[in-house]
PDB file of C-alpha atoms and ligand atoms in Angstrom:
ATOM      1  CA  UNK A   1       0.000   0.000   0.000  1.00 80.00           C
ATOM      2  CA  UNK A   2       1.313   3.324  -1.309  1.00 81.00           C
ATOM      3  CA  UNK A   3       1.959   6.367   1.694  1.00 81.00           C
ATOM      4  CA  UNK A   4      -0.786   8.300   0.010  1.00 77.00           C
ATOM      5  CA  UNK A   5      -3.296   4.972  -0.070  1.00 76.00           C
ATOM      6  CA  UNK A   6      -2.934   4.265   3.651  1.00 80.00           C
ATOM      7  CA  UNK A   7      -3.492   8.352   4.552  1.00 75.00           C
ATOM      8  CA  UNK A   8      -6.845   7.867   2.463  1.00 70.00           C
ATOM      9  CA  UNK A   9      -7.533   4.579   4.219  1.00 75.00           C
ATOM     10  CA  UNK A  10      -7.190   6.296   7.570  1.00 77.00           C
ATOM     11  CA  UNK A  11      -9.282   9.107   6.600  1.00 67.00           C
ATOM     12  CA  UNK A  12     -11.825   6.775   5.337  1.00 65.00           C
ATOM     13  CA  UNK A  13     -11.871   5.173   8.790  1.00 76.00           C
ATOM     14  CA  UNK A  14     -11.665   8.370  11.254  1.00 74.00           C
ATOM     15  CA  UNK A  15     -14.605   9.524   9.145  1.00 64.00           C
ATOM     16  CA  UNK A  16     -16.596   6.113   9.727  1.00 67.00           C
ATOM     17  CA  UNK A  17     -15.771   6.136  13.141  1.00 75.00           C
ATOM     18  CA  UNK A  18     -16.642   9.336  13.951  1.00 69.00           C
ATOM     19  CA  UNK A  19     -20.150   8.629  12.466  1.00 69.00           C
ATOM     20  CA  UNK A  20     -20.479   5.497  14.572  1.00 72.00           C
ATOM     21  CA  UNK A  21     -20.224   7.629  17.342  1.00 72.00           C
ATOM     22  CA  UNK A  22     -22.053   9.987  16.125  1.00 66.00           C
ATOM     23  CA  UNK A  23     -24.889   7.995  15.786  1.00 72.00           C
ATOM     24  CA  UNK A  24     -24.372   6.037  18.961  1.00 66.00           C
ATOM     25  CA  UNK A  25     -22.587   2.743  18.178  1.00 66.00           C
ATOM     26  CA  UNK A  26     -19.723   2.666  20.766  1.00 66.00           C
ATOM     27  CA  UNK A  27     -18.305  -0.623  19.383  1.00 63.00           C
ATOM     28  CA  UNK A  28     -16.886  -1.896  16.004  1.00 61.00           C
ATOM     29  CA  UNK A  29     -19.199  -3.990  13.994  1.00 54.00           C
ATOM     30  CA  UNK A  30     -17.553  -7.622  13.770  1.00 54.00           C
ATOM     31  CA  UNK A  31     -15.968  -8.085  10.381  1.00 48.00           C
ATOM     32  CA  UNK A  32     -15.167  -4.639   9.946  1.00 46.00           C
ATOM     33  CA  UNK A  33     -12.859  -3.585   7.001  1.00 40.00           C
ATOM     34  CA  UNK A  34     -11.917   0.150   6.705  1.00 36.00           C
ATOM     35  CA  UNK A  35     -14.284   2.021   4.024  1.00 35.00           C
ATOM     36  CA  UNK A  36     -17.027  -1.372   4.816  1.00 34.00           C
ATOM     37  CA  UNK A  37     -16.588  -2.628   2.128  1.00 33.00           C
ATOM     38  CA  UNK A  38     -15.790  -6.114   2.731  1.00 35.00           C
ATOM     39  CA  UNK A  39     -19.301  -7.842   2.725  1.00 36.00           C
ATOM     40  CA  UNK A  40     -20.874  -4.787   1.064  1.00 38.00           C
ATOM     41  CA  UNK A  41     -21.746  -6.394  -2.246  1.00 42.00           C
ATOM     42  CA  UNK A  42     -24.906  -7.346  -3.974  1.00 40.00           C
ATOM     43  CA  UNK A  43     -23.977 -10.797  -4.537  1.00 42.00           C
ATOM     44  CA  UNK A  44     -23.423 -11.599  -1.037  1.00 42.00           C
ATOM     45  CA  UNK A  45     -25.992  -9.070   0.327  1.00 45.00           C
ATOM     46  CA  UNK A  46     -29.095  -9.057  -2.455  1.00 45.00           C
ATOM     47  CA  UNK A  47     -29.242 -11.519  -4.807  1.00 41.00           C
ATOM     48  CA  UNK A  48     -27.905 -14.806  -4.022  1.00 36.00           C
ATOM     49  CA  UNK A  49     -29.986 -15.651  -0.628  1.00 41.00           C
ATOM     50  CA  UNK A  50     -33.001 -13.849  -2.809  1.00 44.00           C
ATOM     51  CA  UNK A  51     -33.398 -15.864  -5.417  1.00 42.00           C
ATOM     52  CA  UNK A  52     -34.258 -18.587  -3.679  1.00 54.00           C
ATOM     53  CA  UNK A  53     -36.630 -17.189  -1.664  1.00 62.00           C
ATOM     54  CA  UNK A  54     -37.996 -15.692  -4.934  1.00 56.00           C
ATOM     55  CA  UNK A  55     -38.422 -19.143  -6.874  1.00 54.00           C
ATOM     56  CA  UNK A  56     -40.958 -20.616  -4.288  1.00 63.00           C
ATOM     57  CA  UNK A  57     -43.852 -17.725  -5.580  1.00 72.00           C
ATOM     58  CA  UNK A  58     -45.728 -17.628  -8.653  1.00 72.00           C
ATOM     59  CA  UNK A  59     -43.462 -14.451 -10.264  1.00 74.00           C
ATOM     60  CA  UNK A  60     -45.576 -14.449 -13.669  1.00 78.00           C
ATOM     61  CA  UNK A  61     -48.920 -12.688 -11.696  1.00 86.00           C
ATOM     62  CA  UNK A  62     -45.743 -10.026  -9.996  1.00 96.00           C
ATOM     63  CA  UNK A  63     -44.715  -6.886 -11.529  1.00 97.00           C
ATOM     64  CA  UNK A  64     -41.781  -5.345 -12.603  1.00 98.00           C
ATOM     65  CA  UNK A  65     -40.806  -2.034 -11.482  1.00 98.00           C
ATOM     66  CA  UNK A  66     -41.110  -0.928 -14.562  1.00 98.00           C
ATOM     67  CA  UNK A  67     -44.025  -2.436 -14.912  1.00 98.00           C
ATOM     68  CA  UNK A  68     -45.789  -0.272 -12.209  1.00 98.00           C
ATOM     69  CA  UNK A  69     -43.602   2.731 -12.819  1.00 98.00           C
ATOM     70  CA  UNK A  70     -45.192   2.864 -16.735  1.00 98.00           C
ATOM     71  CA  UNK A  71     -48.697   2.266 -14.414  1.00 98.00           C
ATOM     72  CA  UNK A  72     -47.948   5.233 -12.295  1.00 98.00           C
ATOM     73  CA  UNK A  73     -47.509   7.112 -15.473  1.00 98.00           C
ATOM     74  CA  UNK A  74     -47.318  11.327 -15.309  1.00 98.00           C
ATOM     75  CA  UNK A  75     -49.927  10.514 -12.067  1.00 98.00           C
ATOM     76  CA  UNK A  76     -53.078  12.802 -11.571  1.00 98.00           C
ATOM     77  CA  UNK A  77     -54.535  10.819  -9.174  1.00 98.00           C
ATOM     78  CA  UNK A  78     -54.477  13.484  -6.196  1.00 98.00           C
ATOM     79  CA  UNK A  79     -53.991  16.959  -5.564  1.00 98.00           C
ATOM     80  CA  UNK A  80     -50.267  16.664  -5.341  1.00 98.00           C
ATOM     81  CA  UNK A  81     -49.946  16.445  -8.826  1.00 98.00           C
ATOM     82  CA  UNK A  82     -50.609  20.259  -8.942  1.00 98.00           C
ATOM     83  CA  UNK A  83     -47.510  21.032  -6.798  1.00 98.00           C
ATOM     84  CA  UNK A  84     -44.849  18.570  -7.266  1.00 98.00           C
ATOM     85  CA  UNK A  85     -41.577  19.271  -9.741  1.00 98.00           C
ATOM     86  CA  UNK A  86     -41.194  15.334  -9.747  1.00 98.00           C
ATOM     87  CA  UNK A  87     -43.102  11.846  -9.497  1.00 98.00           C
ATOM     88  CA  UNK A  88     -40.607  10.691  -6.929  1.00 98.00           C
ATOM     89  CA  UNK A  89     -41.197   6.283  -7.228  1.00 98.00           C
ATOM     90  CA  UNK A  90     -38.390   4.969  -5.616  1.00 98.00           C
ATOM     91  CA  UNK A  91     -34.761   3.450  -6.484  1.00 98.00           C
ATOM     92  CA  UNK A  92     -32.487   0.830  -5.405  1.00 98.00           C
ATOM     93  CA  UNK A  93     -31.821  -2.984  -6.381  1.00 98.00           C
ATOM     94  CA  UNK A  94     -35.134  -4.562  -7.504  1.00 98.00           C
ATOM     95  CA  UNK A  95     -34.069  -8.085  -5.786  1.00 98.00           C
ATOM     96  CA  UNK A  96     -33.296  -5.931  -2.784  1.00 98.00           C
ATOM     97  CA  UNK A  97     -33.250  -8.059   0.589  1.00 98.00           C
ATOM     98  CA  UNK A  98     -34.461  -5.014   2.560  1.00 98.00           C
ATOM     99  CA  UNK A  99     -36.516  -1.806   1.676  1.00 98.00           C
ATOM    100  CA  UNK A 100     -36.947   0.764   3.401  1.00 99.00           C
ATOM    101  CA  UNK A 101     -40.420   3.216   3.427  1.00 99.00           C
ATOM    102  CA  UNK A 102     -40.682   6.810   3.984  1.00 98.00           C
ATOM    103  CA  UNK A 103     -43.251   9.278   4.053  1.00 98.00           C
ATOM    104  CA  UNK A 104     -43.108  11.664   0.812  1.00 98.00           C
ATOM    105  CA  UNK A 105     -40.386  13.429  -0.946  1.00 98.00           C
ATOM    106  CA  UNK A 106     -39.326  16.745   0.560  1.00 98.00           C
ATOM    107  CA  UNK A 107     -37.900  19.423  -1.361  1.00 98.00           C
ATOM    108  CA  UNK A 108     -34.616  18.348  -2.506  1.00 98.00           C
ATOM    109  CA  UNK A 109     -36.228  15.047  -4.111  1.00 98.00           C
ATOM    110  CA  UNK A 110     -38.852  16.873  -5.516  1.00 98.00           C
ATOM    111  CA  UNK A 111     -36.026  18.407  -7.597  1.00 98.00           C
ATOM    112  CA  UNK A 112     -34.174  15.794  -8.094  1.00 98.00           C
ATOM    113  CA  UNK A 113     -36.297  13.204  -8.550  1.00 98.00           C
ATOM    114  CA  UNK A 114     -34.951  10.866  -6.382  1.00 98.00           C
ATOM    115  CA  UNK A 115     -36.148   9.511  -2.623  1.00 98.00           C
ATOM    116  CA  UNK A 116     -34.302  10.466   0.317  1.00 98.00           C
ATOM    117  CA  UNK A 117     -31.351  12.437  -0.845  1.00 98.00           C
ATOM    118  CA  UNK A 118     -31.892  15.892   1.697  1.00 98.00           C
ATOM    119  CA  UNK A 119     -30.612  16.072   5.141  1.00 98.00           C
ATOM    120  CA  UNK A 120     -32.661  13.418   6.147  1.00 98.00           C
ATOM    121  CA  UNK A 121     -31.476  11.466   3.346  1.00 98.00           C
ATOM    122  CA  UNK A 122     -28.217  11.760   3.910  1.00 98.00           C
ATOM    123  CA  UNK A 123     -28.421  10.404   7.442  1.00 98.00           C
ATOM    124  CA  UNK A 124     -29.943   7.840   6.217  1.00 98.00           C
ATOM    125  CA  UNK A 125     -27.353   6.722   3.426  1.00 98.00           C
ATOM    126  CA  UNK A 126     -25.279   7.106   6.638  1.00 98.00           C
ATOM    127  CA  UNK A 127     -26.892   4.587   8.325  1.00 98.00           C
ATOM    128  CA  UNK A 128     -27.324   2.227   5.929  1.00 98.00           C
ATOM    129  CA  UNK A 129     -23.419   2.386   5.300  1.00 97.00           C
ATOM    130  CA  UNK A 130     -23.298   1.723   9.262  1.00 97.00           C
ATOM    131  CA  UNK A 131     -24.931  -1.519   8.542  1.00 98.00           C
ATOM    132  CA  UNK A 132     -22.392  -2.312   6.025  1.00 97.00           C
ATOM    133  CA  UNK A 133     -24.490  -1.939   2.694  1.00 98.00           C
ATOM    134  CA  UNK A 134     -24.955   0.497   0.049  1.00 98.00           C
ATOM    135  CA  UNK A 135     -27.671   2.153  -0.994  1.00 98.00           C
ATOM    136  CA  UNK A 136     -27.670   0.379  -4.807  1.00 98.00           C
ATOM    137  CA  UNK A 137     -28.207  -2.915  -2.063  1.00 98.00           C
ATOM    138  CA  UNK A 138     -31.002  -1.722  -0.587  1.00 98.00           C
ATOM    139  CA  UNK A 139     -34.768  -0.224  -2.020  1.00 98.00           C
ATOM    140  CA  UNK A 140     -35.581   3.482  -0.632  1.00 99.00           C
ATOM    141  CA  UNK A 141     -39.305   4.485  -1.871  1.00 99.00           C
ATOM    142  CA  UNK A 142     -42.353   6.360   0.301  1.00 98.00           C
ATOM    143  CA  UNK A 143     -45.914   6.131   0.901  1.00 98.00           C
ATOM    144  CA  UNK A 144     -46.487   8.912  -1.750  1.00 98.00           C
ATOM    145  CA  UNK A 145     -44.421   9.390  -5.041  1.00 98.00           C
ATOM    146  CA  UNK A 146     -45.212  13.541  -4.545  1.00 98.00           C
ATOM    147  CA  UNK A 147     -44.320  15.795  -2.510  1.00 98.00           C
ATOM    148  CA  UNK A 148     -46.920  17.550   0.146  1.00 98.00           C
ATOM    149  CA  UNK A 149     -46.561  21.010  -0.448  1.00 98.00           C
ATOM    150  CA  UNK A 150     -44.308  22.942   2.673  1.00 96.00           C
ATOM    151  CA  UNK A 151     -43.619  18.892   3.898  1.00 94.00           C
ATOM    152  CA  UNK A 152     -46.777  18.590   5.227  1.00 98.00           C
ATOM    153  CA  UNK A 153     -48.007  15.445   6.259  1.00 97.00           C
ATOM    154  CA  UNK A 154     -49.402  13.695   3.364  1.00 98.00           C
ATOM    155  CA  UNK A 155     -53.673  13.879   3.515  1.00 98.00           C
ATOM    156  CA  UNK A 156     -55.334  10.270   4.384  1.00 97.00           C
ATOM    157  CA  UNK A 157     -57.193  10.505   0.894  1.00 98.00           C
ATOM    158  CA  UNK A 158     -53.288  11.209  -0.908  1.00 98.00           C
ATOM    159  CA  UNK A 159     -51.848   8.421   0.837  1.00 98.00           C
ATOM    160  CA  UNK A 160     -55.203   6.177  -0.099  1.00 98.00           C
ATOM    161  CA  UNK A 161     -54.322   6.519  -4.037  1.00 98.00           C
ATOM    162  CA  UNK A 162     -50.689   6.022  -3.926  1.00 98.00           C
ATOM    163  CA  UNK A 163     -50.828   2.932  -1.602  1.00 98.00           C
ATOM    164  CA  UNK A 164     -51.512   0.833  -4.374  1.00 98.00           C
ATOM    165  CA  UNK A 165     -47.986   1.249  -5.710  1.00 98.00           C
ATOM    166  CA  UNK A 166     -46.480   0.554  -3.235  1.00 98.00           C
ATOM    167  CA  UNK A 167     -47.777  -2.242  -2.214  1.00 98.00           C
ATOM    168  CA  UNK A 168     -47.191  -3.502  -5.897  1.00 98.00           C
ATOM    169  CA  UNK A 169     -43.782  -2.498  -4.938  1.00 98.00           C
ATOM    170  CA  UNK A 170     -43.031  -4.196  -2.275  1.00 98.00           C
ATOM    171  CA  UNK A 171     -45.075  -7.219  -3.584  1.00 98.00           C
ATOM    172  CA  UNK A 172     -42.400  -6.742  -6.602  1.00 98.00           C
ATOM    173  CA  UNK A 173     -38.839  -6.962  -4.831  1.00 98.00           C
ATOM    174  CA  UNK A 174     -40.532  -9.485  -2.147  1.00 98.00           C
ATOM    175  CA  UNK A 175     -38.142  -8.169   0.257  1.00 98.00           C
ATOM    176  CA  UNK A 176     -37.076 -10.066   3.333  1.00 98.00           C
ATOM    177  CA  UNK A 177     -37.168  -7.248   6.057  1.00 98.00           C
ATOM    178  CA  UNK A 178     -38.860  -3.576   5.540  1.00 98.00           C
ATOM    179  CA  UNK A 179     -37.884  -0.976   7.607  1.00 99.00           C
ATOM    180  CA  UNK A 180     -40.759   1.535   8.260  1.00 98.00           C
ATOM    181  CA  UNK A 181     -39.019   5.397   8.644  1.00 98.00           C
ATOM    182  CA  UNK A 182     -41.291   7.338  10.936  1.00 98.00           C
ATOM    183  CA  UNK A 183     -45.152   7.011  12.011  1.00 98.00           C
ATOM    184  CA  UNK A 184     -46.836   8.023   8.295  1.00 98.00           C
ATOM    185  CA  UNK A 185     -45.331   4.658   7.575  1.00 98.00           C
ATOM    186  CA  UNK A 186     -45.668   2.792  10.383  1.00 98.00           C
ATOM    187  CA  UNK A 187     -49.627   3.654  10.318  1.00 98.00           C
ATOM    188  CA  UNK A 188     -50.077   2.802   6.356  1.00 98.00           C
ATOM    189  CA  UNK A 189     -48.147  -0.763   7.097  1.00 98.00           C
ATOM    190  CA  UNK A 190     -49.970  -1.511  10.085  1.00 98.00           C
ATOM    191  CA  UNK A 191     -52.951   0.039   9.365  1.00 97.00           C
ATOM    192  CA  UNK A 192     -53.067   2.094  12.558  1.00 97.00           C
ATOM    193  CA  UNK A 193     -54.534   5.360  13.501  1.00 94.00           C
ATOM    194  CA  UNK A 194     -53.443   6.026  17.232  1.00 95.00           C
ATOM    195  CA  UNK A 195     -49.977   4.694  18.402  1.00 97.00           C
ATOM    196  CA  UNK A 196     -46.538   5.545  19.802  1.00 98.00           C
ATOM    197  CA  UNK A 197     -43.335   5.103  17.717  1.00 98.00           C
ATOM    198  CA  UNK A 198     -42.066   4.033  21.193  1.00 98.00           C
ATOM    199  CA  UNK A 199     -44.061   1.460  21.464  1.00 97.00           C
ATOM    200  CA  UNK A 200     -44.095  -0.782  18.453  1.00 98.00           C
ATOM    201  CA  UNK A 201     -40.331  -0.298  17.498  1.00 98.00           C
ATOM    202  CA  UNK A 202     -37.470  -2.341  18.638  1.00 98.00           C
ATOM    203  CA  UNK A 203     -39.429  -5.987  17.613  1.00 98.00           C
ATOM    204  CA  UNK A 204     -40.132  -7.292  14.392  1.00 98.00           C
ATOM    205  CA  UNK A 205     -43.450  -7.502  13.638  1.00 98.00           C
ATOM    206  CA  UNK A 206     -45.021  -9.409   9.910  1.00 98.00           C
ATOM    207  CA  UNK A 207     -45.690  -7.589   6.951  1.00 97.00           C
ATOM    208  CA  UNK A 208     -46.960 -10.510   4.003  1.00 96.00           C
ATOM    209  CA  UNK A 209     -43.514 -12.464   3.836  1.00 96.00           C
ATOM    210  CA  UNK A 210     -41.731 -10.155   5.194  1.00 98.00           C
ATOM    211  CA  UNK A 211     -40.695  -8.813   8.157  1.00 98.00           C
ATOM    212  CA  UNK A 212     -41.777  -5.056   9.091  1.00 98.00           C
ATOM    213  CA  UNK A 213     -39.551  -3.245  11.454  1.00 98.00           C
ATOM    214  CA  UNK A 214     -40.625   0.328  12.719  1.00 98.00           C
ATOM    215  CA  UNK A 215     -38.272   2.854  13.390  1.00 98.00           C
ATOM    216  CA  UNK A 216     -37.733   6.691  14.387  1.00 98.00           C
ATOM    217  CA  UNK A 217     -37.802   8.988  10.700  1.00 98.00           C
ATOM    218  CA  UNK A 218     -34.421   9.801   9.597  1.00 98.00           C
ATOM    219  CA  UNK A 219     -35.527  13.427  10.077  1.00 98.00           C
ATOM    220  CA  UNK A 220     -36.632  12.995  13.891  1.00 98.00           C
ATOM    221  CA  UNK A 221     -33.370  11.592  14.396  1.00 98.00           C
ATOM    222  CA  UNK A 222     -31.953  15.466  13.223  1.00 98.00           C
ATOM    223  CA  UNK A 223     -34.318  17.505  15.142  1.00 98.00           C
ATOM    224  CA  UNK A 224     -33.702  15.266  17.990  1.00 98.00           C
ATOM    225  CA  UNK A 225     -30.074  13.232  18.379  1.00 97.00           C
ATOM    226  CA  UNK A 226     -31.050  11.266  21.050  1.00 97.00           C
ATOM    227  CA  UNK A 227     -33.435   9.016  18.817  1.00 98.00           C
ATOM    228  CA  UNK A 228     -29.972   7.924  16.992  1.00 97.00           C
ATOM    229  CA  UNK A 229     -29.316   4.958  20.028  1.00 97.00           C
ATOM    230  CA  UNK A 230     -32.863   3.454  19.524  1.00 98.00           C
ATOM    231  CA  UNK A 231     -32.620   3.753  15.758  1.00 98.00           C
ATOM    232  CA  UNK A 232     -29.209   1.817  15.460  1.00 98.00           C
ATOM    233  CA  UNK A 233     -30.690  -0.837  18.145  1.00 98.00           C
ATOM    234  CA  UNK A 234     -33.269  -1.165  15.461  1.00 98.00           C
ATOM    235  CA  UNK A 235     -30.917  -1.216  12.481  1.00 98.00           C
ATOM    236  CA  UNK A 236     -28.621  -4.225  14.572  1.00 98.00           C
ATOM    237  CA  UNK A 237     -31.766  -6.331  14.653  1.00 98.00           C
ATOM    238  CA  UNK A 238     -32.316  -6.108  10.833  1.00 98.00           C
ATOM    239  CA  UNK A 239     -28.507  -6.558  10.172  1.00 98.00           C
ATOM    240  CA  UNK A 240     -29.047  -9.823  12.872  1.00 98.00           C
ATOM    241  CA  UNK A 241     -31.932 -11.364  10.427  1.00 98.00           C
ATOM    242  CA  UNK A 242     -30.191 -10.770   7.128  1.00 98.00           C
ATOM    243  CA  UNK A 243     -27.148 -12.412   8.600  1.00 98.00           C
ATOM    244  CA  UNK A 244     -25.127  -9.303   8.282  1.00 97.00           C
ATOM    245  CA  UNK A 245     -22.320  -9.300  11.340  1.00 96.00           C
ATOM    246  CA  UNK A 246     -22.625  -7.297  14.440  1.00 91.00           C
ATOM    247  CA  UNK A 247     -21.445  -7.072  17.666  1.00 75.00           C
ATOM    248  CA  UNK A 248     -22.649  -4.975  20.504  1.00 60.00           C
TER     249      UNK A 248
HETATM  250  N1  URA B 301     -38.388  12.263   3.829  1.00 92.46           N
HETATM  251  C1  URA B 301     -39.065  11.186   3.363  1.00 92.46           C
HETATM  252  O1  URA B 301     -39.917  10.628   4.041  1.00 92.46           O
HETATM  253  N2  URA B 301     -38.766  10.749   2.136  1.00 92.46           N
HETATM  254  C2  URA B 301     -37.843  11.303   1.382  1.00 92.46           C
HETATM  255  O2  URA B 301     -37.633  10.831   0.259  1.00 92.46           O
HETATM  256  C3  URA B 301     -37.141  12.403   1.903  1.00 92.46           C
HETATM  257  C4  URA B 301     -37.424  12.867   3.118  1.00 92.46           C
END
């Protein structure tokens, strides 16, 4: 390893650290390689353990995501249509072992056209790299493919006509695990009206075939740090049923 190779290296793994504490973790996941890289692949991480989940189900009745993207088309099915810059449907591996679910695209995606890519989003690409994956591994998508003008909270009758696509989503990658970011979420995928964040995190609960696990929004976690501990408690237990390594 060239001088000017290791400095980068050790860069690469002051900054990592100093996320991990950051967000909480006070020891090293097990098997970790500077820059996390060592069991960060697809193969290892999406597809392989996938596919053969994926052959036991009838896939010709499942769509594609481009199936239901090209069903989604230029969408006028609510009143966010009149706002938004950009249809915002989702991204990430389509065989992905774990997707994650926010609420609606904020401003920054709205431009861009892409979930979860603000503040928020960047914590979140954080977090996943905490849990030694990438976000090409993973699937990041919302409740609604808009956004709610000023960030409100998407309306019940909003949520009601993009639901459909997600569900065909999620129906589509058949993940193993979901992660559910925040309590717009949390209510659509348990179908809940009055509950506590508090109360149904930290335990898996079932989803279809997969399992559903709650957790804090990535943007709670900025306007209040202390939610980070709970959150990465969370994250362990979905690195634990994916087989990902952890300690602590
Ligand atoms: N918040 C969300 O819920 N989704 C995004 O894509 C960005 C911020």
């Amino acid at each position: 390893m060239s001088s000017s190779e290791f400095y980068e290296t050790a860069r690469a793994l002051e900054n990592y650290l100093r996320f991990c504490k950051e967000i909480g973790i006070e020891e090293l996941p097990a098997g970790f390689a500077a820059g996390g890289t060592e069991i960060a692949d697809t193969e290892r991480n999406g597809t392989v353990l996938l596919s053969d989940r994926r052959k036991s189900r009838d896939s010709s009745a499942v769509k594609t995501l481009s199936e239901i993207r090209e069903e989604l088309g230029d969408c006028t099915r609510c009143r966010l249509c009149e706002t938004r810059k950009s249809i915002v449907f989702g991204e990430g591996n389509p065989k992905a072992r774990l997707v994650f679910v926010g609420e609606g695209p904020g401003r920054d995606e709205d431009i861009q056209g892409r979930p979860f890519v603000g503040r928020a989003g960047q914590l979140l690409t954080k977090i996943i790299r905490a849990m030694k994956l990438e976000r090409k591994d993973v699937y990041i998508c919302n409740v609604v493919k808009c956004r709610p003008p000023g960030n409100r909270n998407p309306q019940p009758d909003e949520v009601a006509s993009c639901e459909p696509f997600l569900m065909k989503q999620i129906e589509s990658i058949n993940p193993e695990v979901i992660v559910s970011l925040g309590s717009v979420a949390t209510g659509l995928m348990l179908k809940l009206k009055n509950f506590k964040m508090g109360q149904l995190r930290g335990t898996f609960h079932q989803y279809g075939d997969s399992k559903l696990m709650i957790t804090y929004h990535p943007a709670a976690l900025l306007r209040n740090p202390s939610l980070k501990k709970p959150v990465w408690e969370d994250m362990k237990l979905v690195m634990k049923e994916l087989g990902i390594p952890v300690s602590g």
